[in-house]
Coordinates of C-alpha atoms in Angstrom, one line a residue:
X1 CA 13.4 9.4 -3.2
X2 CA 13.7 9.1 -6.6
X3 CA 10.8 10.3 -9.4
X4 CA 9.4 7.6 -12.6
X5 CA 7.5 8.2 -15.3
X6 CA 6.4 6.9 -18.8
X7 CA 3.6 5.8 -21.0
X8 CA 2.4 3.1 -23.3
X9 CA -0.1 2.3 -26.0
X10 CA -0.4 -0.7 -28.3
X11 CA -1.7 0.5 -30.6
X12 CA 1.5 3.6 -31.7
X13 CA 4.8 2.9 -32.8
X14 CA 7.2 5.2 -30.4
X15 CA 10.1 4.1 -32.7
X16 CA 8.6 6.0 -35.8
X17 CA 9.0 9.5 -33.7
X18 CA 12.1 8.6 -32.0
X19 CA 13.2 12.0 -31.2
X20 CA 9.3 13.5 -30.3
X21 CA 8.9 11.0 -27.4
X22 CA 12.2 11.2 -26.3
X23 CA 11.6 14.8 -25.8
X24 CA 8.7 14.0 -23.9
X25 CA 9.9 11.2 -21.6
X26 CA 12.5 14.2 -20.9
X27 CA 10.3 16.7 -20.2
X28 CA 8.0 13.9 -17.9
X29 CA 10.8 13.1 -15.9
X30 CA 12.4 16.6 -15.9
X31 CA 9.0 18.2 -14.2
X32 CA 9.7 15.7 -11.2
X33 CA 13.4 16.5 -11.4
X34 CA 13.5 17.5 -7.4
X35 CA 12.8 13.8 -6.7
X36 CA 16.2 12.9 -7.7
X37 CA 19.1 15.1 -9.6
X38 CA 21.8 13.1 -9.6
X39 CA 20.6 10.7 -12.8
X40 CA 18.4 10.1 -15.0
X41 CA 17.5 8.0 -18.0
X42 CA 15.0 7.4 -21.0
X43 CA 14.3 4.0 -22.5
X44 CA 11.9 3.9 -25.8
X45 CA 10.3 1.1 -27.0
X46 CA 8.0 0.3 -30.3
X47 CA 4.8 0.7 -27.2
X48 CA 6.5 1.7 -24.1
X49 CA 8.4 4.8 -23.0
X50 CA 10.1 5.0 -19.6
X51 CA 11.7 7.6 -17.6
X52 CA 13.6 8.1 -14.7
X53 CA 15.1 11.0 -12.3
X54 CA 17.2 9.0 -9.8
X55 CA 18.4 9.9 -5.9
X56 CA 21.3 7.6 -5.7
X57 CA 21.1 5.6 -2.9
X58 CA 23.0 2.3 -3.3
X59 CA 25.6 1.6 -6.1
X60 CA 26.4 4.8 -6.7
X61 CA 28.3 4.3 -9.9
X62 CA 26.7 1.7 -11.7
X63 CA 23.0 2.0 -10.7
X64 CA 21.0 4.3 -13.5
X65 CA 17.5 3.4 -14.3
X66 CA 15.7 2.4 -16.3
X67 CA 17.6 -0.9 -15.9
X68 CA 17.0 -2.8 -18.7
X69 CA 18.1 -7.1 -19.3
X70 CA 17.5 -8.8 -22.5
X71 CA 16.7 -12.5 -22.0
X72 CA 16.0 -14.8 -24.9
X73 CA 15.5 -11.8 -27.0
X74 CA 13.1 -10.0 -25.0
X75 CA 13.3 -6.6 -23.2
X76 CA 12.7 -6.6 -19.6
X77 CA 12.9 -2.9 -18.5
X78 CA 12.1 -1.4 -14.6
X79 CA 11.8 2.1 -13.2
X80 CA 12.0 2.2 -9.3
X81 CA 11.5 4.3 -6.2
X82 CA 11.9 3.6 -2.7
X83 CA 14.1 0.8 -1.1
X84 CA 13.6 -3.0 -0.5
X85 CA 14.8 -3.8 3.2
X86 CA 15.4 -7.9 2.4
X87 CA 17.3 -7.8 -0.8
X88 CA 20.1 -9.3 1.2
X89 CA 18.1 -12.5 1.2
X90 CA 16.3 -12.4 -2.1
X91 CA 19.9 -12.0 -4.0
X92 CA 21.6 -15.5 -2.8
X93 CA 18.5 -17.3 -4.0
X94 CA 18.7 -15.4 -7.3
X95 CA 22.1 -15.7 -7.7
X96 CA 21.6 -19.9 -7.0
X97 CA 19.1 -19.4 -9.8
X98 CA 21.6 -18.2 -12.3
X99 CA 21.2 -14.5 -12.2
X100 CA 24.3 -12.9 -12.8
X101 CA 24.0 -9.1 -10.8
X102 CA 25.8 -5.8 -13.2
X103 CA 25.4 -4.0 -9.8
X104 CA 24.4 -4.3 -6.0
X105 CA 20.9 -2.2 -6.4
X106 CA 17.8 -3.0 -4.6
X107 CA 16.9 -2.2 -8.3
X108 CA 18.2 -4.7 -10.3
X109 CA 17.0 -7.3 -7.5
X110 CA 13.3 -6.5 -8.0
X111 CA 13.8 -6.9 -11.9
X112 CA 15.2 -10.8 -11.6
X113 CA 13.1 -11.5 -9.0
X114 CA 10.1 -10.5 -11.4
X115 CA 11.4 -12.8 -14.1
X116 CA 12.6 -15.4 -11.7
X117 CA 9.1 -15.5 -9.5
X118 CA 6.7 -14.0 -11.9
X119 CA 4.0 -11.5 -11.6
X120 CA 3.0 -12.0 -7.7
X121 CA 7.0 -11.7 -7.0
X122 CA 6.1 -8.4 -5.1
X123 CA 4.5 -10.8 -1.8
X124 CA 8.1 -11.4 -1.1
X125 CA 9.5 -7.6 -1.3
X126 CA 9.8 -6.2 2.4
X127 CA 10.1 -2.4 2.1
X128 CA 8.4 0.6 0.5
X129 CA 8.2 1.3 -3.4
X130 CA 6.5 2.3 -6.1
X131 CA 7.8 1.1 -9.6
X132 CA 7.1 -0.3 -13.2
X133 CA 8.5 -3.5 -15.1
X134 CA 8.1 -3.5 -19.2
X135 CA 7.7 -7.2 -19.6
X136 CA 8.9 -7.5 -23.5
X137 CA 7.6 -10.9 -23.3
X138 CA 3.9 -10.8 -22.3
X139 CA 3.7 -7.5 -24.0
X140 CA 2.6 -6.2 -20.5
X141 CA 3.6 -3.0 -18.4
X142 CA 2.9 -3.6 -14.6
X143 CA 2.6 -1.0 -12.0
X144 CA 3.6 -2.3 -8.3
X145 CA 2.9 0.0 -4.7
X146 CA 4.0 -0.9 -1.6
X147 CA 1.7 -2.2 0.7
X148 CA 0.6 1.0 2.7
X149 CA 0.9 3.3 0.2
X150 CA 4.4 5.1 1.1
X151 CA 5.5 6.2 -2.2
X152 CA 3.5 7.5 -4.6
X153 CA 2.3 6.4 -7.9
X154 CA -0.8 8.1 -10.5
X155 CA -1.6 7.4 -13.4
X156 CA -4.2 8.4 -16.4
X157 CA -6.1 6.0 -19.3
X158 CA -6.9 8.0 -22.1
X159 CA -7.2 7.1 -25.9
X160 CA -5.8 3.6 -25.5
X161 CA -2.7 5.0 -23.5
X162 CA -1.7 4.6 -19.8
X163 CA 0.0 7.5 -18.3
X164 CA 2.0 7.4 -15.4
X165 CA 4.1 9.2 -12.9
X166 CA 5.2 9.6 -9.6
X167 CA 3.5 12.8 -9.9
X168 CA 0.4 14.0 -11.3
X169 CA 2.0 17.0 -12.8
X170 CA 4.4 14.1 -15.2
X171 CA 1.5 13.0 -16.3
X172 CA 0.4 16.6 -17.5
X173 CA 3.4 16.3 -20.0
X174 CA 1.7 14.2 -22.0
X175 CA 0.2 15.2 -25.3
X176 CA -3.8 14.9 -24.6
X177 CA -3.3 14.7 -20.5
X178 CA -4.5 18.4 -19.5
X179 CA -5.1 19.6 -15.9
X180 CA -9.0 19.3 -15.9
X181 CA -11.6 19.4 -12.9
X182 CA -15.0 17.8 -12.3
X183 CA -17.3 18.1 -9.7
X184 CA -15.9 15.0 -8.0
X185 CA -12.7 17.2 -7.9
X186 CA -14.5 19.6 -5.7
X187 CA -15.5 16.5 -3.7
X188 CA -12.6 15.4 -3.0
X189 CA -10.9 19.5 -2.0
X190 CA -13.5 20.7 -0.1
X191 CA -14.9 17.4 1.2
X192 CA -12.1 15.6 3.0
X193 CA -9.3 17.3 1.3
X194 CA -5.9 17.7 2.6
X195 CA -6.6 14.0 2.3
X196 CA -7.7 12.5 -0.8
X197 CA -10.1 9.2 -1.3
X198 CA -7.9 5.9 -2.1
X199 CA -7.0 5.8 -5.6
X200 CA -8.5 9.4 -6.6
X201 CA -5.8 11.8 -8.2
X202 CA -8.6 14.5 -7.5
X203 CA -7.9 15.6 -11.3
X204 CA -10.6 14.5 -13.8
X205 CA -9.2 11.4 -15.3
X206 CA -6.5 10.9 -13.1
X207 CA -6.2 8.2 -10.8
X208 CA -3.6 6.3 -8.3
X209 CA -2.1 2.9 -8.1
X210 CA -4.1 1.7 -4.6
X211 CA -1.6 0.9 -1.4
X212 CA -1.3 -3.0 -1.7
X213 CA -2.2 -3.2 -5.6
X214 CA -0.5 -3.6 -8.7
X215 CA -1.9 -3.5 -11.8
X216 CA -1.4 -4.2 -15.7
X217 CA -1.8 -2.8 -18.7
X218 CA -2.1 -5.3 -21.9
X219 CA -3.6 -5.5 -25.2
X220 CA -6.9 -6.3 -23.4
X221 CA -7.0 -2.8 -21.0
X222 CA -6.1 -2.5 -17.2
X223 CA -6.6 -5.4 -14.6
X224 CA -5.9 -4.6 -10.9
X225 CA -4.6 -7.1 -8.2
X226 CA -4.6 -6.6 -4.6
X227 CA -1.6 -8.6 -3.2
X228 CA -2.0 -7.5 0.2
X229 CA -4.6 -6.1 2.7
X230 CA -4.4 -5.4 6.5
X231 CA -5.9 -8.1 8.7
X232 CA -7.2 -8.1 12.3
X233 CA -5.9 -11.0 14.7
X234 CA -6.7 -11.2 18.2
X235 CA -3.7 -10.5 20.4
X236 CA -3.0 -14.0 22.4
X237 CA 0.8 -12.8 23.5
X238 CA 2.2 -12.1 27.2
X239 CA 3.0 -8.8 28.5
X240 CA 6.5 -10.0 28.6
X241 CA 6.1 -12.0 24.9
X242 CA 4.8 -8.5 23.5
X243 CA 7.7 -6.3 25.1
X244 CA 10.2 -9.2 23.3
X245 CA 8.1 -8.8 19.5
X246 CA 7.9 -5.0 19.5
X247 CA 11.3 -4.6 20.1
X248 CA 12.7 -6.9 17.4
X249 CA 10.4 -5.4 15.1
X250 CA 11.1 -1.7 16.0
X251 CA 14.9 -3.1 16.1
X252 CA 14.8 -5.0 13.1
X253 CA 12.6 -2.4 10.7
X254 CA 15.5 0.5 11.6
X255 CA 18.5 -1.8 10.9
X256 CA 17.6 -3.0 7.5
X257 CA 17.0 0.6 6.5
X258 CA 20.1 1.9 7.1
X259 CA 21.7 -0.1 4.4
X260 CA 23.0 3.0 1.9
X261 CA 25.9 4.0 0.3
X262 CA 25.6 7.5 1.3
X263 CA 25.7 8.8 4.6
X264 CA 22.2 8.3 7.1
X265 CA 20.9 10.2 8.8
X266 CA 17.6 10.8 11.5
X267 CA 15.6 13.7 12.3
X268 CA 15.6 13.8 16.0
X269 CA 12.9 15.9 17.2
X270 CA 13.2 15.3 20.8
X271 CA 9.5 12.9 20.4
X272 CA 9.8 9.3 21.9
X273 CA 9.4 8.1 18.2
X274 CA 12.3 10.0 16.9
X275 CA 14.2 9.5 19.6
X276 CA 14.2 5.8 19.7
X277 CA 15.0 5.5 16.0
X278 CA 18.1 7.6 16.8
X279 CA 18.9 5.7 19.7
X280 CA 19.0 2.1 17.6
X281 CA 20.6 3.8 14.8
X282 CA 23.7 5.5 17.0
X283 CA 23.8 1.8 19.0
X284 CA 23.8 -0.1 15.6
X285 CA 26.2 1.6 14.0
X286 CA 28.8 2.0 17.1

């Protein structure tokens, strides 16, 4: 788990108070510190400010965010959380493309496969994530969530400038981004709350980046994309045919998230569900 953060506006020059947003990408990404406390990083642009507070997971060395590569003069700049489960098959086709890799990250992957495949590159990512790229290029920042909404990622619009964090309280580190409530807050507490409405960040003004979406924020506002949505099929497969599918997928899923740098681990909680994992796991890595 790992925590981002940052803002932009078009319409300020960062550069001109170098040291005063600085300070506040620091204090953004220092108030989701427990996300991650092993690294962190700050990357200032003329519009764009980025932040991150990393759990290192893969390339333990070489792997700080934000990541940033400079191609044909422009910036392209990414802050990630979470963990992309094919990246072994996205890098050879990358690398056959003339991307040269700094370091074995899931991280950098995303970030070539953004240039490389362009915006709708996120169809072909198989694992959970939340993350921004600063495409110097288009002049665009675009916010990506995975497809069911595993990691978090909130955001706020407010005088021309999008807000954003992996928590709400980031967010609240921002000059002119207070902790306000509206009677769509109490709504959303004492209506159906623990659980919140897709997309509300029960705060007034704040929002969230829906499960399946990704959205960006140019000169012209905020337009949202939904890249993904769950679909009903009939079920045509054999007893014996469904037995075969669920176990390569139940299989498969645990294998590619075991690839770390770190030591794994489960929590085994005696429960079929826990137990099973375990069970692969141990087998897989015998």
């Amino acid at each position: 788990m790992c925590g981002i953060a940052g803002f932009c506006n078009f319409s300020l020059d960062y550069t001109k108070q170098t040291e005063y947003w600085l300070d506040t990408l620091i204090r953004m990404r220092t108030s989701i510190a427990h996300r991650g406390m092993d690294d962190s990083g700050e990357y200032l642009g003329k519009h764009i400010g980025l932040c991150h507070s990393r759990l290192s997971i893969r390339d333990l060395c070489f792997g700080k965010q934000p990541i940033v590569r400079t191609i044909d003069g422009y910036d392209y700049v990414i802050v990630y959380n979470g963990e992309i489960y094919n990246t072994e098959e996205l890098t050879p086709q990358l690398e056959k493309a003339g991307f040269v890799f700094e370091t074995t990250t899931d991280t950098e992957v995303i970030l070539y496969a953004y240039i490389h495949y362009g915006i709708d590159f996120v169809k072909k990512l198989n694992g959970i994530f939340a993350f921004a790229i600063w495409d110097g290029k288009l002049e665009s920042l675009i916010l990506y969530r995975d497809r069911v909404g595993v990691k978090p990622l909130f955001y706020s619009i407010k005088n021309r400038t999008l807000v954003f964090g992996s928590e709400i309280k980031a967010l609240f580190c921002y000059p002119d981004i207070k902790p306000e409530i509206d009677i769509n807050s109490f709504r959303e507490v004492f209506g159906i709350g623990p659980a919140r409405t897709p997309g509300n960040g029960v705060f007034a003004g704040i929002n969230e980046i829906k499960p399946g979406y990704y959205a960006v924020f140019s000169r012209t506002g905020m337009a949202y994309t939904r890249y993904w949505e769950l679909e009903s099929r009939e079920h045509t497969d054999t007893y014996e045919q469904t037995l075969e599918k669920v176990s390569y997928l139940v299989r498969d899923a645990i294998r590619r998230q075991m690839v770390s740098d770190v030591p794994v681990c489960s929590f085994l909680s005696g429960g079929i569900d826990s137990s099973i994992v375990t069970a692969v796991a141990s087998d897989f890595l015998s």
